[in-house]
mmCIF file of C-alpha atoms and ligand atoms in Angstrom:
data_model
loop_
_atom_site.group_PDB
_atom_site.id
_atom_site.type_symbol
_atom_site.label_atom_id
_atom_site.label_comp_id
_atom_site.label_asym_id
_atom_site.label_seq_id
_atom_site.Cartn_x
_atom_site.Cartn_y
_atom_site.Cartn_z
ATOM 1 C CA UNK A 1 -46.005 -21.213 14.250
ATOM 2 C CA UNK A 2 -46.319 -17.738 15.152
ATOM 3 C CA UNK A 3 -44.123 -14.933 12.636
ATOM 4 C CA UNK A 4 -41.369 -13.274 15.095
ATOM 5 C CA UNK A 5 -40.460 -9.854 14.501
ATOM 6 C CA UNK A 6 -37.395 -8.549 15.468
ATOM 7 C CA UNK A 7 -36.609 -4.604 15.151
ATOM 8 C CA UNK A 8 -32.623 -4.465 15.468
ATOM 9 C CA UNK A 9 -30.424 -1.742 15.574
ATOM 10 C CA UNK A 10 -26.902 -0.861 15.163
ATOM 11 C CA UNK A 11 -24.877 1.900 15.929
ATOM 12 C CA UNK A 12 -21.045 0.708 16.508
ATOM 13 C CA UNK A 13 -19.222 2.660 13.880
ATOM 14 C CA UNK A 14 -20.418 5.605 11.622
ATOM 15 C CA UNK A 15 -23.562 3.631 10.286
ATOM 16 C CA UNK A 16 -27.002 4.297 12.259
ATOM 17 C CA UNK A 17 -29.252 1.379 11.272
ATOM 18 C CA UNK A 18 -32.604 0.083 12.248
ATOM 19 C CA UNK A 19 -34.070 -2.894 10.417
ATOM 20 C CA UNK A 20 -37.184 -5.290 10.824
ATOM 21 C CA UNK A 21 -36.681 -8.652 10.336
ATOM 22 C CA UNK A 22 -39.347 -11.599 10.363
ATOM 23 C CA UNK A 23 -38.217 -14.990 11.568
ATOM 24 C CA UNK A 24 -34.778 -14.505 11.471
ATOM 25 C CA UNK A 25 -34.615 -14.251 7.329
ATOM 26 C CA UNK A 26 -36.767 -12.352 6.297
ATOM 27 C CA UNK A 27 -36.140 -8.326 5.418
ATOM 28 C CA UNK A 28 -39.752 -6.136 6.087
ATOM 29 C CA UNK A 29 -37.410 -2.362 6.000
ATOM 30 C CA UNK A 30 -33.805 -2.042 6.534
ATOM 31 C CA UNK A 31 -32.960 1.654 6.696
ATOM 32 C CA UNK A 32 -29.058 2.812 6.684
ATOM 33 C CA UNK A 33 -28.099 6.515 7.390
ATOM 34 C CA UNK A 34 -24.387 6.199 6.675
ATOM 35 C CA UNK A 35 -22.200 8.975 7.360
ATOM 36 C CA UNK A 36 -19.082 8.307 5.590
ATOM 37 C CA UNK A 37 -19.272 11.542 3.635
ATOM 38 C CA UNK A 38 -18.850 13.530 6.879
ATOM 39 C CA UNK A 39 -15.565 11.351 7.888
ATOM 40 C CA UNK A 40 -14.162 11.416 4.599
ATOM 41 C CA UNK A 41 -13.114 14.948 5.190
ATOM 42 C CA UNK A 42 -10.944 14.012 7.961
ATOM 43 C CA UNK A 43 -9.485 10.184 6.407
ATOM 44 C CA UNK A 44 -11.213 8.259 8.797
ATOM 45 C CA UNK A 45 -14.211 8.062 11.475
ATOM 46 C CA UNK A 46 -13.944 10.553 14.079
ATOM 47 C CA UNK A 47 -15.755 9.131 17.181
ATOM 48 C CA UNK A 48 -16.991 12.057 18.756
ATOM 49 C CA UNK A 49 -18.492 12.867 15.811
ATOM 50 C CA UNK A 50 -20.008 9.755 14.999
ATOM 51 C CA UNK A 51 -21.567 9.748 18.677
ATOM 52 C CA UNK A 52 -23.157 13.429 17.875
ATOM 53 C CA UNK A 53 -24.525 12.096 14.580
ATOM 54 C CA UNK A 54 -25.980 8.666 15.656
ATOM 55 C CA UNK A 55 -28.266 11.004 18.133
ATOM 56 C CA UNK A 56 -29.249 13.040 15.634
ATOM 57 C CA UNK A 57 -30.172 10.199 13.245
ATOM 58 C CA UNK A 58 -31.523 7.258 15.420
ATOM 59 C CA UNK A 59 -34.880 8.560 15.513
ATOM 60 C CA UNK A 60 -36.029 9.348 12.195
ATOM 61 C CA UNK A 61 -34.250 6.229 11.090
ATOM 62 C CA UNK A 62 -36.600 4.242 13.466
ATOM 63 C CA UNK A 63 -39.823 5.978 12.263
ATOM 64 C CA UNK A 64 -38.485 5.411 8.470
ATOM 65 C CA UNK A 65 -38.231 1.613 9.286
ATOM 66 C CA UNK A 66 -41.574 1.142 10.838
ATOM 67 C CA UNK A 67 -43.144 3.327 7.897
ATOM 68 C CA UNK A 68 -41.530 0.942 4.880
ATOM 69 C CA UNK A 69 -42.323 -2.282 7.096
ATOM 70 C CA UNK A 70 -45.900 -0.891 7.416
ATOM 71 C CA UNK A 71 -46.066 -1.416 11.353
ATOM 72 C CA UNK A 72 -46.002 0.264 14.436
ATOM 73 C CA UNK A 73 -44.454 -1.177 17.963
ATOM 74 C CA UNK A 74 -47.206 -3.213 18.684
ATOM 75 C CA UNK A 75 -46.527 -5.267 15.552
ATOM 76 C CA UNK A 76 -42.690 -5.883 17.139
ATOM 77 C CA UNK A 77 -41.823 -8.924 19.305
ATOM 78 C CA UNK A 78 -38.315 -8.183 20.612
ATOM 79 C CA UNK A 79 -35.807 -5.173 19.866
ATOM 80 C CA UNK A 80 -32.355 -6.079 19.457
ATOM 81 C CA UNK A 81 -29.284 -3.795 19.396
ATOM 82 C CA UNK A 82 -25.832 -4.113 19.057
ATOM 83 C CA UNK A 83 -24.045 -3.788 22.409
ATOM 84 C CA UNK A 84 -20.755 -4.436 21.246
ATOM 85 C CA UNK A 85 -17.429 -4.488 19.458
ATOM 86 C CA UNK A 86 -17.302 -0.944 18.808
ATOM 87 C CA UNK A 87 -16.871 2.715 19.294
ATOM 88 C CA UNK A 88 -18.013 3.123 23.317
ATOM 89 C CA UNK A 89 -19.397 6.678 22.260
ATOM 90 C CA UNK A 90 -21.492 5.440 19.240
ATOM 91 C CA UNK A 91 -22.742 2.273 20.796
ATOM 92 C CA UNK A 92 -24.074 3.839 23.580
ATOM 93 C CA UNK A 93 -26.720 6.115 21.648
ATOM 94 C CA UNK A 94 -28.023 2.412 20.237
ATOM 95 C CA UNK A 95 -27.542 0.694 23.323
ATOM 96 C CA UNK A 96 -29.538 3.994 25.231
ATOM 97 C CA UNK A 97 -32.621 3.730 22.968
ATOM 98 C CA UNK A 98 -33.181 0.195 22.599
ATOM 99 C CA UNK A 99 -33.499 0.088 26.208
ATOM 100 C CA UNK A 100 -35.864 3.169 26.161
ATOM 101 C CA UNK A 101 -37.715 1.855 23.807
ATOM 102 C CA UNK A 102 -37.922 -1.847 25.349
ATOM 103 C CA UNK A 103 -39.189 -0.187 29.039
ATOM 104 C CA UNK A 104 -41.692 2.380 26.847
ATOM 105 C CA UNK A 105 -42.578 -0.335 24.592
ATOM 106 C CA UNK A 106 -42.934 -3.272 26.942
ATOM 107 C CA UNK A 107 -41.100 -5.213 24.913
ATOM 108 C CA UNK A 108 -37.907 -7.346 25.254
ATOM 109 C CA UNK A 109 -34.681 -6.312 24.704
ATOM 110 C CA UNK A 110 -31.639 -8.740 23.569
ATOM 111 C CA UNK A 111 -28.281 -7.104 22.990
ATOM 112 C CA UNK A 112 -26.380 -8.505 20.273
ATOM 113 C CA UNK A 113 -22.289 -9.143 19.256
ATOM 114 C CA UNK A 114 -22.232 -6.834 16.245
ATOM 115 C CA UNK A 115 -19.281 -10.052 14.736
ATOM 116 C CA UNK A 116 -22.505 -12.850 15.576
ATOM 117 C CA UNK A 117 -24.259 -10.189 13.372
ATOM 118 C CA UNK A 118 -22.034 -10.162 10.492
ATOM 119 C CA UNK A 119 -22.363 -13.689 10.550
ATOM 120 C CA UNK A 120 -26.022 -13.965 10.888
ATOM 121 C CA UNK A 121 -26.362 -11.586 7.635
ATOM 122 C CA UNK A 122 -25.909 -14.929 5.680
ATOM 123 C CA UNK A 123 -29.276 -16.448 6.902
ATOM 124 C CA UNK A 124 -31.008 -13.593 4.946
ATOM 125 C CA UNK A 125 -29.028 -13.829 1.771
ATOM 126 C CA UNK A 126 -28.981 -17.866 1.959
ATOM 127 C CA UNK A 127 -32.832 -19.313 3.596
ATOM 128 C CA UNK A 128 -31.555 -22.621 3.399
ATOM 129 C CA UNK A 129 -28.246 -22.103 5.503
ATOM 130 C CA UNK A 130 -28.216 -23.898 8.837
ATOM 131 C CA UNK A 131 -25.370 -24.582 11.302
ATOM 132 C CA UNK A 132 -22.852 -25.980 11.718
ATOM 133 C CA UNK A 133 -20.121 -24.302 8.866
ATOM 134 C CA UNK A 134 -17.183 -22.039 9.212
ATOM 135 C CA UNK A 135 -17.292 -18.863 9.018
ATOM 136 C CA UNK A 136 -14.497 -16.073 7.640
ATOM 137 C CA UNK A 137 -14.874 -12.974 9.105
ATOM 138 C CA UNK A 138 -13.140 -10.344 7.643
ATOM 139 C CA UNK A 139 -14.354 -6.641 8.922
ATOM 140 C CA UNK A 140 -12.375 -3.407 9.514
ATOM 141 C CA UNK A 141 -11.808 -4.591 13.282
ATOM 142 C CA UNK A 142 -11.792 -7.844 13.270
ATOM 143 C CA UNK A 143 -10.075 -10.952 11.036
ATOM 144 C CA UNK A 144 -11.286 -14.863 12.594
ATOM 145 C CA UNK A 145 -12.242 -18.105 11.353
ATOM 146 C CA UNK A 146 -15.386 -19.218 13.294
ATOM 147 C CA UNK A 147 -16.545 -22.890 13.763
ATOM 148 C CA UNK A 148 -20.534 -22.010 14.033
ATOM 149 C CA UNK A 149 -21.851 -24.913 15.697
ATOM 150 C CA UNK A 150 -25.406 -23.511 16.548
ATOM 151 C CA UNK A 151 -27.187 -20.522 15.714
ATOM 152 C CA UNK A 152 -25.344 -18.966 19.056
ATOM 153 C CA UNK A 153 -22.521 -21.201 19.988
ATOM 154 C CA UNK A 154 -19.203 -19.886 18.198
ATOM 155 C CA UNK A 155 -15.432 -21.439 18.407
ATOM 156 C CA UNK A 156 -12.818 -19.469 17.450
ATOM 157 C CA UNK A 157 -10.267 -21.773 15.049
ATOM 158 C CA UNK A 158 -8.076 -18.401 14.673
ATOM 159 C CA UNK A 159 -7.294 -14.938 14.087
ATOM 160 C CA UNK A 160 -4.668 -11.905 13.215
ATOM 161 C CA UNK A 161 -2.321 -11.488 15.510
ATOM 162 C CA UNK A 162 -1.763 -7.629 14.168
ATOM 163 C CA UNK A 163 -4.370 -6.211 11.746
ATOM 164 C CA UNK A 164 -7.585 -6.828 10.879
ATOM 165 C CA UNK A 165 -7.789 -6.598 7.060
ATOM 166 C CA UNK A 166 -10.038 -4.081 6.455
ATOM 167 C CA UNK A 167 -7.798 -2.307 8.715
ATOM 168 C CA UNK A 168 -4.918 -3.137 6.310
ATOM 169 C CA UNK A 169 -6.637 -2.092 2.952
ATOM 170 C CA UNK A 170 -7.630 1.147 5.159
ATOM 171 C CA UNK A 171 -4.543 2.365 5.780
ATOM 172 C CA UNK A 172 -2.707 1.305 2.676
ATOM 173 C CA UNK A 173 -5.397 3.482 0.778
ATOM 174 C CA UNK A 174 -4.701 6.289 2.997
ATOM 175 C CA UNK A 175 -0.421 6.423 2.198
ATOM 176 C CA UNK A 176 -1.624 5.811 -1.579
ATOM 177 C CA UNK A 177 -4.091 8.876 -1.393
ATOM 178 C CA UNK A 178 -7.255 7.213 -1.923
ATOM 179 C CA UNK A 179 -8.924 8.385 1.327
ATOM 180 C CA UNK A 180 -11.802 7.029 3.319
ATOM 181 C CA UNK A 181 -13.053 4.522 3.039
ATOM 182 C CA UNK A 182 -10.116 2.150 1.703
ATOM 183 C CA UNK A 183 -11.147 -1.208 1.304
ATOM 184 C CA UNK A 184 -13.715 0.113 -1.758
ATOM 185 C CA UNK A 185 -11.443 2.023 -3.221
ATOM 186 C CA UNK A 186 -8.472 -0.488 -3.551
ATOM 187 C CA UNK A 187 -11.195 -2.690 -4.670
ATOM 188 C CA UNK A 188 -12.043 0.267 -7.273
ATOM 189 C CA UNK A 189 -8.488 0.995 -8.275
ATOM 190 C CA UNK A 190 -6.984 -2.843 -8.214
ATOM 191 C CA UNK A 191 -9.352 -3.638 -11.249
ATOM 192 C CA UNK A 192 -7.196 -1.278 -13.226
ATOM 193 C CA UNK A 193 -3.660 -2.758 -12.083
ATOM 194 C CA UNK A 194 -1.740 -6.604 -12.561
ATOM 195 C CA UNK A 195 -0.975 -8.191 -9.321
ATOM 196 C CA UNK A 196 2.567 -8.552 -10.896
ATOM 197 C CA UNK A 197 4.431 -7.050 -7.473
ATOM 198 C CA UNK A 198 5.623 -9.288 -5.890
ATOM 199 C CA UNK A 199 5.420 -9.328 -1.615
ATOM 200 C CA UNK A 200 6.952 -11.158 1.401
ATOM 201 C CA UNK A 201 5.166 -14.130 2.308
ATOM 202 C CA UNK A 202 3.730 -14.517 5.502
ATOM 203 C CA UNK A 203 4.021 -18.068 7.821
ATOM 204 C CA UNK A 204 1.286 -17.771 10.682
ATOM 205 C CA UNK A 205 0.876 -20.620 12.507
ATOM 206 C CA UNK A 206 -2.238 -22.723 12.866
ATOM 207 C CA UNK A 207 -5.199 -20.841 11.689
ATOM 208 C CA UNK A 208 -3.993 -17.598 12.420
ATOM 209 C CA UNK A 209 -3.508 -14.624 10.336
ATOM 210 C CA UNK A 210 -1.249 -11.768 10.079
ATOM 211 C CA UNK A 211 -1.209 -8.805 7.697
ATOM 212 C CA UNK A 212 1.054 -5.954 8.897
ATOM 213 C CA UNK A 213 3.877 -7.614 7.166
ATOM 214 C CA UNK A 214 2.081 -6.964 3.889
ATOM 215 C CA UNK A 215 0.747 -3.871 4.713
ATOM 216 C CA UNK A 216 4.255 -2.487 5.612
ATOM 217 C CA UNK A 217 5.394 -3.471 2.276
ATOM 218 C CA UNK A 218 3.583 -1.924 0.501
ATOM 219 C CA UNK A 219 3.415 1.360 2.571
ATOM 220 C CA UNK A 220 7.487 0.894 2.413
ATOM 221 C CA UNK A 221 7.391 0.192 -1.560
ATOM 222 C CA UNK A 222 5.083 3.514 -2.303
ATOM 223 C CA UNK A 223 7.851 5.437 0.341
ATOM 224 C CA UNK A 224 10.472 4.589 -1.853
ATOM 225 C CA UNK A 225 8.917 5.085 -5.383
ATOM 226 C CA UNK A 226 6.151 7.377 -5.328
ATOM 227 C CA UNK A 227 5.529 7.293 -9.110
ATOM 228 C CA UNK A 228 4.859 3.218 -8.416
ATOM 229 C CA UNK A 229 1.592 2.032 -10.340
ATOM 230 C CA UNK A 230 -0.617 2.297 -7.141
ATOM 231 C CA UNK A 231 -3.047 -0.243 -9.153
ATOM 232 C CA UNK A 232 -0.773 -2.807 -9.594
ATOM 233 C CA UNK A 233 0.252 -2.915 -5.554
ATOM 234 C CA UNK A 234 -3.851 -2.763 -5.314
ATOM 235 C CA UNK A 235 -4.145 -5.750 -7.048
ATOM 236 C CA UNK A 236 -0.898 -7.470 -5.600
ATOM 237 C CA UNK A 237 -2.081 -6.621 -1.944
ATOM 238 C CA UNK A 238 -5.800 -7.889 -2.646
ATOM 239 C CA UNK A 239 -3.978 -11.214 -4.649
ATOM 240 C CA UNK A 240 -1.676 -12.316 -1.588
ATOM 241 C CA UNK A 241 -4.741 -11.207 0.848
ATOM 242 C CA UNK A 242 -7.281 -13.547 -0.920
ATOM 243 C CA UNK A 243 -4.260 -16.626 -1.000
ATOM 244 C CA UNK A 244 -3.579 -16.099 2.958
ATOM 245 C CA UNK A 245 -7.629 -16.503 3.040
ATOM 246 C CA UNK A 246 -8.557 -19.355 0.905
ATOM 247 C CA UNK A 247 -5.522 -20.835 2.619
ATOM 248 C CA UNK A 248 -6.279 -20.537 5.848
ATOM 249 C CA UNK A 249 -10.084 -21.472 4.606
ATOM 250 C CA UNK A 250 -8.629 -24.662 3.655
ATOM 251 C CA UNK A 251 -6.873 -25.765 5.971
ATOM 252 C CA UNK A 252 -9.967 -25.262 8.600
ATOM 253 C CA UNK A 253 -12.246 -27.582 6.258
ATOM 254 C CA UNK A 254 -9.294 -30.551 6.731
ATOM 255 C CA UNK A 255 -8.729 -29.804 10.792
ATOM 256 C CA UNK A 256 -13.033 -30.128 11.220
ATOM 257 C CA UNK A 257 -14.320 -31.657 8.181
ATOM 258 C CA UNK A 258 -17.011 -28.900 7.814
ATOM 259 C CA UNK A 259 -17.241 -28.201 4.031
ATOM 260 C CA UNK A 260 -19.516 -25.078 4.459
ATOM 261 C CA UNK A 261 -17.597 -21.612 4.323
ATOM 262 C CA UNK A 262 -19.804 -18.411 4.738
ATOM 263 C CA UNK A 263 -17.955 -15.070 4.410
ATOM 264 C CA UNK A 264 -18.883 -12.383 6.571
ATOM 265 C CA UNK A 265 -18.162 -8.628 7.242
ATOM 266 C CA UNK A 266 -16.974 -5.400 5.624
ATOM 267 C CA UNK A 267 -14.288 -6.973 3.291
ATOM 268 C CA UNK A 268 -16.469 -10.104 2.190
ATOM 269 C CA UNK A 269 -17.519 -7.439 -0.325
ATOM 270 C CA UNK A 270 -14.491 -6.971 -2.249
ATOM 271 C CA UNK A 271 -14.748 -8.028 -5.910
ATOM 272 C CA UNK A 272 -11.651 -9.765 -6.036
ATOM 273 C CA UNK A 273 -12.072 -12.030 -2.728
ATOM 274 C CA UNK A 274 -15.404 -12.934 -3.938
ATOM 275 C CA UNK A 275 -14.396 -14.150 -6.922
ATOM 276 C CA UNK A 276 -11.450 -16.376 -5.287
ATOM 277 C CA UNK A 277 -13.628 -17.920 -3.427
ATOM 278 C CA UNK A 278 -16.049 -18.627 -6.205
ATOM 279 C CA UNK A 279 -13.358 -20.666 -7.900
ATOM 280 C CA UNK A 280 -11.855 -22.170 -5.023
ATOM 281 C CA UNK A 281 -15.663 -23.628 -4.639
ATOM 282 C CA UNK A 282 -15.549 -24.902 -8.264
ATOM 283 C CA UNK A 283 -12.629 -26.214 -7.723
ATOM 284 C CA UNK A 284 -12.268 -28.146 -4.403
ATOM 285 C CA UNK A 285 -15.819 -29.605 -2.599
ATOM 286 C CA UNK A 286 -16.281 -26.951 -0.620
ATOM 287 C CA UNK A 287 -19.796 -24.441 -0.645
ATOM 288 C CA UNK A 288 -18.954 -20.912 -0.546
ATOM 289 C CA UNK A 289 -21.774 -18.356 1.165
ATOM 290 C CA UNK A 290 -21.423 -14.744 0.969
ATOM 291 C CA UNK A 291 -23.799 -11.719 1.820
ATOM 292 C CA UNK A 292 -25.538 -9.790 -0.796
ATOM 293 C CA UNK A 293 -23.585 -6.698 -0.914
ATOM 294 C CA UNK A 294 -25.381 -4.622 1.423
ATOM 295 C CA UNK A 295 -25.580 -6.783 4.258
ATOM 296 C CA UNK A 296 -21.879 -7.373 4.038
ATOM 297 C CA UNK A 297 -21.027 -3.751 5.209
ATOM 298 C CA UNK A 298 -22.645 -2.782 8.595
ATOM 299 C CA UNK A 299 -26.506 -2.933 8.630
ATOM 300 C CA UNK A 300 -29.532 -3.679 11.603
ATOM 301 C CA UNK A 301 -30.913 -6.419 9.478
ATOM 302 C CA UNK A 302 -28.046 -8.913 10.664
ATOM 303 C CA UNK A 303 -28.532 -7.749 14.151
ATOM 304 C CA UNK A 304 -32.331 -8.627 13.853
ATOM 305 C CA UNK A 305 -31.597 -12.155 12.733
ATOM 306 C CA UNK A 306 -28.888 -12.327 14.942
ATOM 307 C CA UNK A 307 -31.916 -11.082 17.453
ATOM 308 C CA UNK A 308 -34.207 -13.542 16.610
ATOM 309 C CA UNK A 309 -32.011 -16.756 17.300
ATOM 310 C CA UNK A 310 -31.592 -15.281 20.353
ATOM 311 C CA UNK A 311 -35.072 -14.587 21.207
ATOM 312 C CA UNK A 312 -35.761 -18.397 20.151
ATOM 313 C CA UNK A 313 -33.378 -19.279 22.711
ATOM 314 C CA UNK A 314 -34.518 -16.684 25.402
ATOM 315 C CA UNK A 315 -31.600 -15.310 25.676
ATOM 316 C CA UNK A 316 -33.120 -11.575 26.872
ATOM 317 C CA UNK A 317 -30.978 -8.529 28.401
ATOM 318 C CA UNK A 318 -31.990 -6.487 31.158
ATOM 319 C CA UNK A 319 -31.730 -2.398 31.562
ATOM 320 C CA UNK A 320 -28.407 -3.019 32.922
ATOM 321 C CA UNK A 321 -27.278 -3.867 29.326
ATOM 322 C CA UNK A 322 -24.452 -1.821 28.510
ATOM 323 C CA UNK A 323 -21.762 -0.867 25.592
ATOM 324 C CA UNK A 324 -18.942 -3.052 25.689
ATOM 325 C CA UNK A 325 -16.360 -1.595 22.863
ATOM 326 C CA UNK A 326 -14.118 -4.919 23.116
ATOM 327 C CA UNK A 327 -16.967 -7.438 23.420
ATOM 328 C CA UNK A 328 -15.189 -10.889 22.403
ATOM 329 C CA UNK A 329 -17.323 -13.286 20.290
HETATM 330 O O1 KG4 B 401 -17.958 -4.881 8.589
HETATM 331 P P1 KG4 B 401 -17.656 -3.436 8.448
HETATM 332 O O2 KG4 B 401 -18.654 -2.527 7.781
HETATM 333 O O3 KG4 B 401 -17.341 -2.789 9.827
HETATM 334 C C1 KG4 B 401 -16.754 -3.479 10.871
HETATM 335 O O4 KG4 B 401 -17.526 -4.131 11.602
HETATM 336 O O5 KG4 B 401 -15.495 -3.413 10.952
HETATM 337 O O6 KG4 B 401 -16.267 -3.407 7.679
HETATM 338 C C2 KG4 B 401 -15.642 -2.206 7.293
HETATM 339 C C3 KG4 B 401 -14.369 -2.573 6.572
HETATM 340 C C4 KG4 B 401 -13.507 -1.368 6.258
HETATM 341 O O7 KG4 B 401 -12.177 -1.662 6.607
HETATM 342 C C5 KG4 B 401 -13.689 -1.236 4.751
HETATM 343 O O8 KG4 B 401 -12.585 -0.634 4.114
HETATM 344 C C6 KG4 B 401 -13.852 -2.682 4.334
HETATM 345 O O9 KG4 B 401 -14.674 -3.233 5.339
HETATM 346 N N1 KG4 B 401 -14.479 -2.824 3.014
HETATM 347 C C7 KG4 B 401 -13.851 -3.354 1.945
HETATM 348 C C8 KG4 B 401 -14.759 -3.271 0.865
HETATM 349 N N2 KG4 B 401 -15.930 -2.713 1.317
HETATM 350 C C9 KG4 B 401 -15.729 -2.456 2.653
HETATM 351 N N3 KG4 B 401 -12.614 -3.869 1.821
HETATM 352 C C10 KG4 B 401 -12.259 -4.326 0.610
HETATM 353 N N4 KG4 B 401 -13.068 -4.261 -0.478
HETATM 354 C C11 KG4 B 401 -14.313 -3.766 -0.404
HETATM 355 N N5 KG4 B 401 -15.102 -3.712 -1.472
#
């Protein structure tokens, strides 16, 4: 068969990405301009400034991944972008030049859910992975378990009914005074600390999740002791987070009988959670997936192989595609 190549890119948050991807696994350049320095100044991403940069960026990103994959747009099947969740202002500069570069290019465009990215960044890491498993994806925006049945059907088992948790260790970090971007730091700080404080527990129903409750506790804890060891409530917050996961985790392999898990998004690369799930693998008969660390934070590769499942299935957008900031999976 024929090698597809899929140019992707991604623009929904303060990342500006463009990746080439062949067949749906494999990595030819995967270029990243973050800009997390510039929103660290202000403890957080500032969208109108995200919007400015991702203009100023997208292009010389694109030339730098055609230059390390050694091609040029002839050598490109399909381009792919992310149309959605995200920040209307910085998905519309990706959204934009994927479709000006599908009508210059004569090429077709597919517009991709940045969460069935996230997921997707598992084929690359894992060759062998295949539909169906479950998926846990746990980003800055968003907190679900998935049931992937194919490579573009998705049910939702559950999902926070408050914050995401990347939103959680975002905002903790910020009362504690480690800044932008959180979830690293607490990941950073919590190796340093005992999770010996001990927090509320929370009773979601189903397979939902909640993790204000926590967060609040915490925030309320530091409000009332300031000279609290901020390690320590790291390490507490990231101990009760990883238990409300592997819970939840488990009780999704007993309501479908899938035994695959594959982590996915921003906070699938905290140390701790990682490790949880490595023993919770050991321990029970269940496989645990995660990315390689930089596809679990937001990159174009996953939106390539997202791409090219998509192509497979000819699922193509038009020049009508637009942003859609709340896109549901
Ligand atoms: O997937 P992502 O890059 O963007 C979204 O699509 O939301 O996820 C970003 C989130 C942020 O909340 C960030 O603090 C969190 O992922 N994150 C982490 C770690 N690295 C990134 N959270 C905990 N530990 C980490 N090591």
């Amino acid at each position: 068969m024929k090698d597809i190549i899929i140019l992707g890119i991604e623009s929904s948050c303060d990342e500006t990405a463009v990746a080439i991807v062949k067949n749906g696994r494999e990595i030819l350049s995967n270029v990243i301009n973050t800009q997390i320095s510039i929103h660290e100044l202000y403890g957080g991403v500032v969208p109108e400034i995200a919007s400015r940069n991702h203009v100023q960026n997208i292009s010389p990103v694109m030339k730098q991944a055609l230059k390390e994959a050694n091609m040029n747009m002839n050598d490109i099947d399909a381009i792919a972008c992310t149309y959605g969740p995200g920040l209307v202002g910085a998905l519309l500069v990706g959204v934009s030049y994927a479709k000006a570069l599908s009508y210059a290019s004569n090429k077709p465009l597919i517009g991709i859910n940045h969460i069935q990215g996230h997921i997707a960044a598992n084929y690359i890491t894992y060759k062998e992975l295949k539909p169906p498993f479950l998926t846990l994806l746990i980003s800055g925006g968003n907190t679900q378990l998935v049931l992937v049945k194919d490579y573009t059907e998705f049910e939702i088992l559950g999902k926070t009914k408050d914050d995401a948790v990347g939103e959680a260790f975002d905002k903790i970090a910020r009362v504690i005074g480690l800044g932008y971007p959180g979830g690293p730091k607490m990941d950073k700080l919590a190796k340093e600390g005992n999770p010996n404080i001990e927090l509320p527990k929370v009773n979601v129903e189903g397979l939902n999740f909640s993790f204000s409750g926590l967060k609040t506790a915490i925030i309320n804890l530091h409000h009332k002791n300031p000279d609290i060891n901020k390690a320590d409530l790291a390490a507490s917050f990231e101990k009760d987070v990883a238990e409300i996961l592997m819970e939840n985790a488990r009780r999704a392999v007993k309501q479908t009988g899938v035994k695959k898990i594959a982590l996915a998004g921003g906070v699938s690369a905290n140390s701790y959670i990682r490790q949880a799930f490595k023993k919770l693998e050991e321990k029970e008969n269940i496989e645990i997936y995660y990315p390689e660390l930089k596809l679990c934070t937001d990159n174009a590769a996953m939106i390539a192989s997202a791409g090219y499942y998509n192509y497979l299935k000819g699922n193509f957008s038009d020049l009508t595609l637009n942003a859609v900031p709340n896109l549901k999976l």
